[in-house]
Coordinates of N, CA and C in Angstrom, one line a residue:
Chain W
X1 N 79.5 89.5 96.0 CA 80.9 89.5 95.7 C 81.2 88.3 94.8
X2 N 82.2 88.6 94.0 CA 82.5 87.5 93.1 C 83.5 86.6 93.5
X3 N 83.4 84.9 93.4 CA 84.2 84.4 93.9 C 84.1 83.4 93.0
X4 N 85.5 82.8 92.6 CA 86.4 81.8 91.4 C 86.7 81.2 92.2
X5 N 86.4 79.6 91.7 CA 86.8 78.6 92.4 C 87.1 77.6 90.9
X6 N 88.1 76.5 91.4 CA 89.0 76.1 90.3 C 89.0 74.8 91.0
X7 N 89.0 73.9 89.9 CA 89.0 72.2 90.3 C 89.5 71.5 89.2
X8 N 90.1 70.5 89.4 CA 90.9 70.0 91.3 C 92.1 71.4 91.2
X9 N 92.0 71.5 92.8 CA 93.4 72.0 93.3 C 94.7 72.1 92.7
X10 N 94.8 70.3 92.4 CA 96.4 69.8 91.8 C 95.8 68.6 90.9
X11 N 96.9 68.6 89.9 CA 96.3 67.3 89.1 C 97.8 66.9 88.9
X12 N 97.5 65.2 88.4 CA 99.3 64.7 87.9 C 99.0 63.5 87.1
X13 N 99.4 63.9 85.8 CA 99.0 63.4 85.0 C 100.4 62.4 84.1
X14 N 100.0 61.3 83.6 CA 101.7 60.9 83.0 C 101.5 61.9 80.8
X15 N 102.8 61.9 81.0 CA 103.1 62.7 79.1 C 102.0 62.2 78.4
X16 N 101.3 62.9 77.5 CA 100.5 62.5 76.6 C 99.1 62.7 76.5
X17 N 98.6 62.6 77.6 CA 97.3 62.9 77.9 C 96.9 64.3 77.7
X18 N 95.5 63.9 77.3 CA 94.4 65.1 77.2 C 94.2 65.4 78.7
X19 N 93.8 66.9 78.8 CA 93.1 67.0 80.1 C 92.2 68.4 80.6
X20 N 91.7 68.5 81.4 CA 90.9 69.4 81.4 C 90.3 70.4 82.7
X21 N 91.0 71.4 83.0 CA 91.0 72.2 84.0 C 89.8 73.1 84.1
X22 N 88.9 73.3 85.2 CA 87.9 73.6 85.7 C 87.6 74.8 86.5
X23 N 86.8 76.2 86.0 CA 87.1 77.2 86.6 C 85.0 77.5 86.5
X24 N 84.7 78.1 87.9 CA 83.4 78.8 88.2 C 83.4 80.0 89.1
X25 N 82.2 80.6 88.3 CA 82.7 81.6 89.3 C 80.7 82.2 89.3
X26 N 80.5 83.0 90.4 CA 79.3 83.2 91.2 C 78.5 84.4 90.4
X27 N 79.3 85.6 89.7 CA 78.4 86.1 89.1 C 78.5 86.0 87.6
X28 N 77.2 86.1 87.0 CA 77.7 85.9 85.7 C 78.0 87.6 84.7
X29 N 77.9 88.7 85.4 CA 78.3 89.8 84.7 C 79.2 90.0 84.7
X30 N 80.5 89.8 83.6 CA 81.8 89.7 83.8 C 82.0 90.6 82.5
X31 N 82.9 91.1 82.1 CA 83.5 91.5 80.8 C 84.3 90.3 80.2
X32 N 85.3 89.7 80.8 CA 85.9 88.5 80.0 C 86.4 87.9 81.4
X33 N 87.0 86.1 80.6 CA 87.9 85.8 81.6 C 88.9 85.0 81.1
X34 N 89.9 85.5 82.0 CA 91.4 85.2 81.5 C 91.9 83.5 82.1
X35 N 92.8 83.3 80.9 CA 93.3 81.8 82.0 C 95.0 82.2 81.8
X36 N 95.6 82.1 83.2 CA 97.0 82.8 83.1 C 97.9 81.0 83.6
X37 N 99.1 80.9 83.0 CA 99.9 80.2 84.2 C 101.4 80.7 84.5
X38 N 101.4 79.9 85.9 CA 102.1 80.8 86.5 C 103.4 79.7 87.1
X39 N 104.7 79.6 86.7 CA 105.6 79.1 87.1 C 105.9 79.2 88.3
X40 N 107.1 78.7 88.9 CA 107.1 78.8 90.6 C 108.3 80.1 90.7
X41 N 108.4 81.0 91.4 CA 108.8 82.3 91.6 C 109.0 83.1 90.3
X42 N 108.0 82.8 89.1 CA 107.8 83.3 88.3 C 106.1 84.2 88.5
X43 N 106.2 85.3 88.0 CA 104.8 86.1 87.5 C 103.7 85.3 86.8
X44 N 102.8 85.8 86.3 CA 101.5 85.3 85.4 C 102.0 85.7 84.1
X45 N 101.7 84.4 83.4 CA 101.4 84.7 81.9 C 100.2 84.5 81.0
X46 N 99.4 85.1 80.2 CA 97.9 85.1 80.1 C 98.4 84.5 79.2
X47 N 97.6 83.2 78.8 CA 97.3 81.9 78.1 C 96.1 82.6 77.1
X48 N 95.1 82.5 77.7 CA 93.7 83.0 76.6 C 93.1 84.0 77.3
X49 N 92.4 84.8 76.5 CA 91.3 85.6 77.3 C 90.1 85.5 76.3
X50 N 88.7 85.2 77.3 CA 87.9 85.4 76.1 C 86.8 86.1 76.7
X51 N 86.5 87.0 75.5 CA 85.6 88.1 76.0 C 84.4 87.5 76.1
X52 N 83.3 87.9 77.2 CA 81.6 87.9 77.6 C 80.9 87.5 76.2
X53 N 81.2 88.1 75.1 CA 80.7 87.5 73.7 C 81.0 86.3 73.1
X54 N 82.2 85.9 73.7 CA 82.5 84.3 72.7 C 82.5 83.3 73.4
X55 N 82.4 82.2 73.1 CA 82.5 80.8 73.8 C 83.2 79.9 73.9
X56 N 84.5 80.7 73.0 CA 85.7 79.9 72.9 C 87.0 80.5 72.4
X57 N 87.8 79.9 72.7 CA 89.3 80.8 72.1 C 90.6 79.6 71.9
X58 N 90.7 79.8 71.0 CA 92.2 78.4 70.9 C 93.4 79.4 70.7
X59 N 94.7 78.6 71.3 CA 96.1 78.9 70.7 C 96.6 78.0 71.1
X60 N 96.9 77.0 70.0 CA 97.9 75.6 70.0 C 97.0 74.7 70.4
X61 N 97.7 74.2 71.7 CA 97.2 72.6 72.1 C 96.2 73.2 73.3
X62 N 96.0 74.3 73.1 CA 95.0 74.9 74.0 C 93.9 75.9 73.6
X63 N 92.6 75.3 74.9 CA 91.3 75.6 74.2 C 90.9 75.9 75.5
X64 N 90.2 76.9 75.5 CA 89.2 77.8 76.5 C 87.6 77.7 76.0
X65 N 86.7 77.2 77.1 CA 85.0 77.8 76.9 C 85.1 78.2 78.1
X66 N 84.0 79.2 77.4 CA 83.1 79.9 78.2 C 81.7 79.6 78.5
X67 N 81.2 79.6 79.5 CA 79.8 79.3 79.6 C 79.4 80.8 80.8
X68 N 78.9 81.7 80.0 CA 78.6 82.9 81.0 C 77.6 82.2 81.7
X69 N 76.0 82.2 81.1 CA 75.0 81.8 82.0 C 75.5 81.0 83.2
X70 N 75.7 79.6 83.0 CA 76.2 78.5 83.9 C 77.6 79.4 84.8
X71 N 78.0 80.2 84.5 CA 79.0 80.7 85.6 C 80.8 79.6 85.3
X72 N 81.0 78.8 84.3 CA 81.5 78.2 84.3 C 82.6 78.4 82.8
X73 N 84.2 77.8 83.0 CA 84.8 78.2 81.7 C 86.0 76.8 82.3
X74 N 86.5 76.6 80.5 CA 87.1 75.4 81.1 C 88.4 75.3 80.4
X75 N 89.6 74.8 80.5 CA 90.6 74.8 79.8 C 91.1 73.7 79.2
X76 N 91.3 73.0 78.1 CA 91.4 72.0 77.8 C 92.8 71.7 77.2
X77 N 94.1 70.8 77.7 CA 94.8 70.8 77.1 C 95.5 69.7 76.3
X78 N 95.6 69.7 75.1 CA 95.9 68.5 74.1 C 97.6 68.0 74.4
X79 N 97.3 66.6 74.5 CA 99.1 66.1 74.4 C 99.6 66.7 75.3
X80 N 99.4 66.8 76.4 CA 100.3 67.5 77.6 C 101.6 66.7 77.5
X81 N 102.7 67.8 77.9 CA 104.4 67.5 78.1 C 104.2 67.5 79.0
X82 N 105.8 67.8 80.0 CA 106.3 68.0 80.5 C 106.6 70.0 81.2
X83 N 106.4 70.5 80.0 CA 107.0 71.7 79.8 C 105.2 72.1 80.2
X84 N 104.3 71.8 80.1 CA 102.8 72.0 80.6 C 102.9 72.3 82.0
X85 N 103.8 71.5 83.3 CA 103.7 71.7 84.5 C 104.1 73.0 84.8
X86 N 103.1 73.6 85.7 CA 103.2 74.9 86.4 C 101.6 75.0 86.7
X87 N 101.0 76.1 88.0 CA 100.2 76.2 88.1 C 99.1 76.8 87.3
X88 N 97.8 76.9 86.9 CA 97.1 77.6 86.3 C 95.7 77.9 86.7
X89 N 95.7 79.3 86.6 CA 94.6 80.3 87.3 C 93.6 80.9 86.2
X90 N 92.5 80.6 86.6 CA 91.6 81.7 85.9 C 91.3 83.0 86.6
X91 N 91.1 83.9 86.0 CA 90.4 85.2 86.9 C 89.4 85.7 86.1
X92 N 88.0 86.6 86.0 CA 87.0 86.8 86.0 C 87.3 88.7 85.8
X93 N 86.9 89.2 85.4 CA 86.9 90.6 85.0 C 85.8 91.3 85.0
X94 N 85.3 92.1 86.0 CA 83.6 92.4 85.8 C 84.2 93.7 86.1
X95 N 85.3 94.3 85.8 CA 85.2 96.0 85.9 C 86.5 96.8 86.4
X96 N 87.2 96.9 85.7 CA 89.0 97.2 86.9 C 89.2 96.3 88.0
X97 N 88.9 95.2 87.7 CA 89.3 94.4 88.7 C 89.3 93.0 88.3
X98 N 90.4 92.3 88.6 CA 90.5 90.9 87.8 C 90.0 90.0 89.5
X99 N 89.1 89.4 89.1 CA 88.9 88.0 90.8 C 89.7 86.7 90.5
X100 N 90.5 86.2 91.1 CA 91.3 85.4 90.5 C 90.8 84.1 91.6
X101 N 90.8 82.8 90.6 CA 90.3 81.6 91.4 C 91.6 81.4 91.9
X102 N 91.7 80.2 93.1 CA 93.1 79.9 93.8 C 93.9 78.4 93.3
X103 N 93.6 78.5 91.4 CA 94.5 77.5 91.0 C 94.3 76.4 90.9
X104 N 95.1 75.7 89.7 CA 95.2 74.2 89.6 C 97.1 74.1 89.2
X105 N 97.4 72.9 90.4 CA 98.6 73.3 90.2 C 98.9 71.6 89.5
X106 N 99.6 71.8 88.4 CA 99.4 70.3 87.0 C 101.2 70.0 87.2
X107 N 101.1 68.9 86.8 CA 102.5 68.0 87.0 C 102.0 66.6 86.1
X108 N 103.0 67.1 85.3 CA 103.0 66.7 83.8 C 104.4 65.5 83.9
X109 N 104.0 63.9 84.0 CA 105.1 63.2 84.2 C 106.0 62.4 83.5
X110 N 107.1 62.6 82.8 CA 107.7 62.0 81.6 C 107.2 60.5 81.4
Chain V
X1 N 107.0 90.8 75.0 CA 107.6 91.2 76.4 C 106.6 92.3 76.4
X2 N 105.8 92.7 77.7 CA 105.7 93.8 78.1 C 106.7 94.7 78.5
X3 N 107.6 94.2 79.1 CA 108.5 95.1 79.2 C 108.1 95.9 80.8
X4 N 107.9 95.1 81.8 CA 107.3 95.5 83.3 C 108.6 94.8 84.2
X5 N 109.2 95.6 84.7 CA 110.5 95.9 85.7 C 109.6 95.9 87.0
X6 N 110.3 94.9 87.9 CA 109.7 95.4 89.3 C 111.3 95.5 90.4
X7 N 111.0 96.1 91.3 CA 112.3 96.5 92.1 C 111.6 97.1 93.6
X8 N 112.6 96.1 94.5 CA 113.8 95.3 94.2 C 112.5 93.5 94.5
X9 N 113.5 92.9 93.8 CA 113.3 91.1 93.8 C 112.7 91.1 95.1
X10 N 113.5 91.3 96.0 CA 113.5 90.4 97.7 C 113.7 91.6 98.1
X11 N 113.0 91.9 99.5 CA 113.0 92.5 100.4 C 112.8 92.0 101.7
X12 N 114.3 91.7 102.5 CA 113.4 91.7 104.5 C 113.8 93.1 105.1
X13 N 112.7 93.4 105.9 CA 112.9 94.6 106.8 C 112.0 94.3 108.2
X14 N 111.9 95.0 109.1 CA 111.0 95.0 110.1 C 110.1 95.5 110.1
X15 N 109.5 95.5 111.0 CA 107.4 95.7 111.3 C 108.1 97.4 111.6
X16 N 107.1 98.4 111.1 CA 107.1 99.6 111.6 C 108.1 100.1 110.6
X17 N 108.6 99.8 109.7 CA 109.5 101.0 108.4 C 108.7 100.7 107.5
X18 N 109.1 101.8 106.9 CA 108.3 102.3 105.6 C 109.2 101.5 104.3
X19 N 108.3 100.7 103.1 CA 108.8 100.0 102.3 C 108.0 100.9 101.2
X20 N 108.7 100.9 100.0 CA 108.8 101.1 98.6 C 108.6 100.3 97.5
X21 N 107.6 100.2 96.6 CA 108.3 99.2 95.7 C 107.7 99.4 94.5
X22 N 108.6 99.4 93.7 CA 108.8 100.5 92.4 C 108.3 99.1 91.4
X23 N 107.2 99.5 90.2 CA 106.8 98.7 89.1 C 107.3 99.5 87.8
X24 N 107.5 99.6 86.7 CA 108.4 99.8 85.6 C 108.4 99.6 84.3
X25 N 107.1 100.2 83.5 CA 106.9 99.7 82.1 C 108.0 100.6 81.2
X26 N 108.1 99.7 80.1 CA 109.2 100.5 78.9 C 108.2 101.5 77.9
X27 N 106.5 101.1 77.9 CA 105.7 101.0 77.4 C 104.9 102.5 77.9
X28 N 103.9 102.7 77.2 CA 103.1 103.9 78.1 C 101.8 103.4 77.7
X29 N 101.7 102.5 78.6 CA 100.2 102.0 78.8 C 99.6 102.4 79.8
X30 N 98.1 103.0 79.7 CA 97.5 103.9 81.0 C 97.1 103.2 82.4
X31 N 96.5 101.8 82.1 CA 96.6 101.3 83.5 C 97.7 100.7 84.1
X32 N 97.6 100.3 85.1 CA 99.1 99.6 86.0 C 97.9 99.1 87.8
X33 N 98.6 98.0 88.0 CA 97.8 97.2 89.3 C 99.0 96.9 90.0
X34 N 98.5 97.0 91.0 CA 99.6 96.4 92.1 C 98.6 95.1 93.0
X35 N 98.8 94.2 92.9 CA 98.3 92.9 93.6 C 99.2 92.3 94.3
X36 N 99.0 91.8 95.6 CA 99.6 90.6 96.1 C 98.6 89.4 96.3
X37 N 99.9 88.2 96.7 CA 99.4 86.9 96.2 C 99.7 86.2 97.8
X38 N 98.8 85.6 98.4 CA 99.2 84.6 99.9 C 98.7 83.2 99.4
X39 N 99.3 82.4 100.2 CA 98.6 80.9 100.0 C 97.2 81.1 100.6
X40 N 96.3 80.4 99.8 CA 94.8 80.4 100.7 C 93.9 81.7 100.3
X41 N 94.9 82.8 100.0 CA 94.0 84.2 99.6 C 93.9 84.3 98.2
X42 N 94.9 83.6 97.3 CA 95.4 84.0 95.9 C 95.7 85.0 95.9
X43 N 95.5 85.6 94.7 CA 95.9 87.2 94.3 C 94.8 88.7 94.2
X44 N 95.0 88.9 95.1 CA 94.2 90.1 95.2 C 94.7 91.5 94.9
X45 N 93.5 92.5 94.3 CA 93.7 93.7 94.5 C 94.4 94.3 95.3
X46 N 95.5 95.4 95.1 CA 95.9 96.5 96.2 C 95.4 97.8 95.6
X47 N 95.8 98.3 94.6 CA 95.6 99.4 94.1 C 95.5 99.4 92.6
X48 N 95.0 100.4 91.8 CA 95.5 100.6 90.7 C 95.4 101.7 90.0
X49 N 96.2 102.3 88.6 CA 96.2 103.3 88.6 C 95.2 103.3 86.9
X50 N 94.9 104.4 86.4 CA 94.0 105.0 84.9 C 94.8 105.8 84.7
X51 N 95.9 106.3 85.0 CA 96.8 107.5 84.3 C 97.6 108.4 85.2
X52 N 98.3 109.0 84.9 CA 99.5 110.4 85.7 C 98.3 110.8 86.4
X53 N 98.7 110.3 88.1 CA 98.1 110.7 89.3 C 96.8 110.3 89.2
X54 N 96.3 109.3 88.5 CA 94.6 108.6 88.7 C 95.1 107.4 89.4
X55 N 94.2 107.0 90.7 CA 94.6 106.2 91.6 C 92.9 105.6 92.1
X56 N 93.2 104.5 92.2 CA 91.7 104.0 93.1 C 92.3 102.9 93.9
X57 N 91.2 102.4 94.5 CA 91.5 101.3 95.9 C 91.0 100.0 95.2
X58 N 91.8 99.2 95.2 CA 90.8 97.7 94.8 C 90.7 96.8 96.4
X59 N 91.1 95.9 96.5 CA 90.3 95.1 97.7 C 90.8 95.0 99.1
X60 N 91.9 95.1 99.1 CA 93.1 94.9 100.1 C 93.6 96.6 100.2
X61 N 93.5 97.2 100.4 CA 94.1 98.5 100.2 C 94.8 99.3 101.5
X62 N 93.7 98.9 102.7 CA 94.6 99.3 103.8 C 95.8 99.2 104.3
X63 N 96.7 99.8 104.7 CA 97.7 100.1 105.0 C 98.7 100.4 103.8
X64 N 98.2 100.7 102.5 CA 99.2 100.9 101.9 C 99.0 102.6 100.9
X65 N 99.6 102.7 100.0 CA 99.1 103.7 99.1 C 100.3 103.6 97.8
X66 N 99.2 104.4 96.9 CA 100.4 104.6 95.7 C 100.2 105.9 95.4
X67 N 101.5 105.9 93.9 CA 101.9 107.1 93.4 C 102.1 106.8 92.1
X68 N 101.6 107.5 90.9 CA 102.0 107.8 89.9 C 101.9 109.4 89.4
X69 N 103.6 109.8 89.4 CA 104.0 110.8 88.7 C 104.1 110.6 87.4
X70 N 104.8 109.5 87.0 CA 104.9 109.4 85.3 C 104.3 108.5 84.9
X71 N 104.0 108.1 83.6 CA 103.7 106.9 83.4 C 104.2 105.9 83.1
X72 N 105.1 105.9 83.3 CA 106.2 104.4 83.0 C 105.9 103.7 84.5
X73 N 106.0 104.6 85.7 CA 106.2 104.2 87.2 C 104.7 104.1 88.0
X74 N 104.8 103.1 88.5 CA 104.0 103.0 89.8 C 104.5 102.6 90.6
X75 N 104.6 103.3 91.6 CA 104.8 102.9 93.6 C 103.9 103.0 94.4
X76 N 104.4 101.6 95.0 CA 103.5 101.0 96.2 C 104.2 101.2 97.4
X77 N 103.8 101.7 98.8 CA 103.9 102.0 99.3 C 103.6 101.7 100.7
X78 N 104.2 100.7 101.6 CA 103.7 100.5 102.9 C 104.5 101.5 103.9
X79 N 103.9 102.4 104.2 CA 103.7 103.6 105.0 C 104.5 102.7 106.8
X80 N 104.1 101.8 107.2 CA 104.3 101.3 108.5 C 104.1 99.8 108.5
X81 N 105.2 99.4 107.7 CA 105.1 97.6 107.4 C 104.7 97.2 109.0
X82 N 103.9 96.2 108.1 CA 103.4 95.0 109.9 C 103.5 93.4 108.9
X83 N 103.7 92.8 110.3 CA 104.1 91.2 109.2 C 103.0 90.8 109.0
X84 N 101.6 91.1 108.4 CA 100.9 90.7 107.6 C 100.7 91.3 106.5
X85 N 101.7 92.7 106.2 CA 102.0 92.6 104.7 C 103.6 91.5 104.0
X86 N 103.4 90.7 104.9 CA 104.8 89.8 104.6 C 103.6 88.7 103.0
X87 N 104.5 89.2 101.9 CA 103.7 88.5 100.8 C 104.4 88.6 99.4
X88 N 103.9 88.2 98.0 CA 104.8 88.4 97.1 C 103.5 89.6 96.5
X89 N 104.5 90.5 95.7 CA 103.7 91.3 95.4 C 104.1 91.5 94.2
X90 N 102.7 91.7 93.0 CA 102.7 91.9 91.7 C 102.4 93.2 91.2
X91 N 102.8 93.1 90.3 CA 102.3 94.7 89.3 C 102.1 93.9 88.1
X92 N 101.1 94.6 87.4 CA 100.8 94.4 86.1 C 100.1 95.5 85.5
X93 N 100.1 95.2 84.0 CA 99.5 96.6 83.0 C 98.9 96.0 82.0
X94 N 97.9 96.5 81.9 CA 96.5 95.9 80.6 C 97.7 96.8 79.4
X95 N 97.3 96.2 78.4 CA 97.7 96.4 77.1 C 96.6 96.5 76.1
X96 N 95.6 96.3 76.2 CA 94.5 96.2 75.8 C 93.5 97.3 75.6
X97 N 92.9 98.1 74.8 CA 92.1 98.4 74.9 C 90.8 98.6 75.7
X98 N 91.1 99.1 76.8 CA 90.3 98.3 77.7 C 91.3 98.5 79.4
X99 N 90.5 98.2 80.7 CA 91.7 98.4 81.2 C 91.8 96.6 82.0
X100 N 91.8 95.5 81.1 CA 91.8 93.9 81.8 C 93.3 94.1 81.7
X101 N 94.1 93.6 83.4 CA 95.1 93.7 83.5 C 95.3 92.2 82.9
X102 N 97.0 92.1 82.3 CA 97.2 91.0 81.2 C 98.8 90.6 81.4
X103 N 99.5 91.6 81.8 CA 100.9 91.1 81.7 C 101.2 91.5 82.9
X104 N 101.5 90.4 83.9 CA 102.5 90.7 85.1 C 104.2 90.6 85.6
X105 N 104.2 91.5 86.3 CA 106.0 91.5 86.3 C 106.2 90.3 87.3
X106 N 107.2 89.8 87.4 CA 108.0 89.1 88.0 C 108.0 89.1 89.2
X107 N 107.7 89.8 90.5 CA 106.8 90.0 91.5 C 108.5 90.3 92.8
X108 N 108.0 90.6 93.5 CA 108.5 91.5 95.3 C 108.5 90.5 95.7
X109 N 109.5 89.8 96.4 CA 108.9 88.8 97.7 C 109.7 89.9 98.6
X110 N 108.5 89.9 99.5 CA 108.8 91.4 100.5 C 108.3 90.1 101.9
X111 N 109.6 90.0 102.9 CA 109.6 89.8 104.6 C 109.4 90.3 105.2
X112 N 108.4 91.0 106.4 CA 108.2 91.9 106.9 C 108.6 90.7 108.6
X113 N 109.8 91.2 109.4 CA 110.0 90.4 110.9 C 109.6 91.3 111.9

């Protein structure tokens, strides 16, 4: 069974900093994997998805790898604000079914 | 915007009634998922659909079922609420080529006392 695990938990960082969120997961036969974030009594919003073929995906101050073999994919975010705080999840896709890790919840401090 | 309606927002009711809960694309995209989310469990599978009346079970599936007549709609359905379907519950629809679910609605907080 596939299981997503995500580190650290919570991070709190002050404005300006680089940083870098941490997602693994147990099998490596996946179709792609998504990195969503998720405001508080808000839904998911998919940030990047990068398919089993690529190693990487940018939009903006944000950058996703993939490492299939190693089981691992990572999110990197440039100049964090403020407007960056909310929680963020990866999930794993190996077939009609998304496995979702249980989050890094980021607080981005003026 | 996907354009994914969920109804209604909040829900309390009691253990043993039957609950509804309607998901709502503007779109006619062929898959649609119903997930809920607990502290400690994340977000898991409940059901999901491949098209008008294609239905499968994903992880969590007991006690519940769905329905799709059309394709705009999916309903989820707890047949005999018990307060451990007390949770927020999502719907989402791949847009994708493909069926990776991608855009989620706004989600159910459903009380079950």
């Amino acid at each position: 069974k596939q299981e997503v695990t995500q580190i650290p938990a919570a991070l709190s960082v002050p404005e300006g900093e680089n940083l870098v969120l941490n997602c693994s997961f147990t099998d490596s036969a996946i179709y792609n994997l998504q990195w969503f974030r998720q405001d508080p009594g808000k839904g998911l919003t998919s940030l990047l998805l990068i398919q089993s073929s690529q190693r990487e995906q940018t939009s903006g101050r944000l950058n996703a790898s993939l490492d299939k073999s190693s089981g691992r994919s990572t999110l990197y975010i440039a100049a964090s604000q403020p407007g960056d705080s909310a929680t963020y999840l990866c999930a794993v896709d190996a077939g009609n079914m998304l496995t979702f890790g249980g989050g890094t919840r980021l607080m981005v401090k003026p | 915007d996907a354009g994914i309606t969920q109804s209604p927002r909040h829900k309390v009711t009691e253990t043993g009634t039957p609950v509804t809960l309607r998901c709502h694309q503007t779109e006619n995209h062929r898959y649609m998922y119903w997930y809920r989310q607990d502290p400690g469990h994340g977000l898991r599978l409940i059901h999901y659909s491949y098209g008008v009346k294609d239905t499968d079970k994903g992880e969590v599936s007991d006690g519940y079922s769905v329905s799709r007549s059309k394709t705009e709609d999916f309903l989820l359905t707890l047949e005999s609420a018990t307060s451990s379907q007390t949770s927020v519950y999502f719907c989402a629809i791949s847009t994708l080529e493909g069926s990776t679910p991608q855009h989620f609605g706004d989600g159910t907080r459903l009380s079950i006392l």
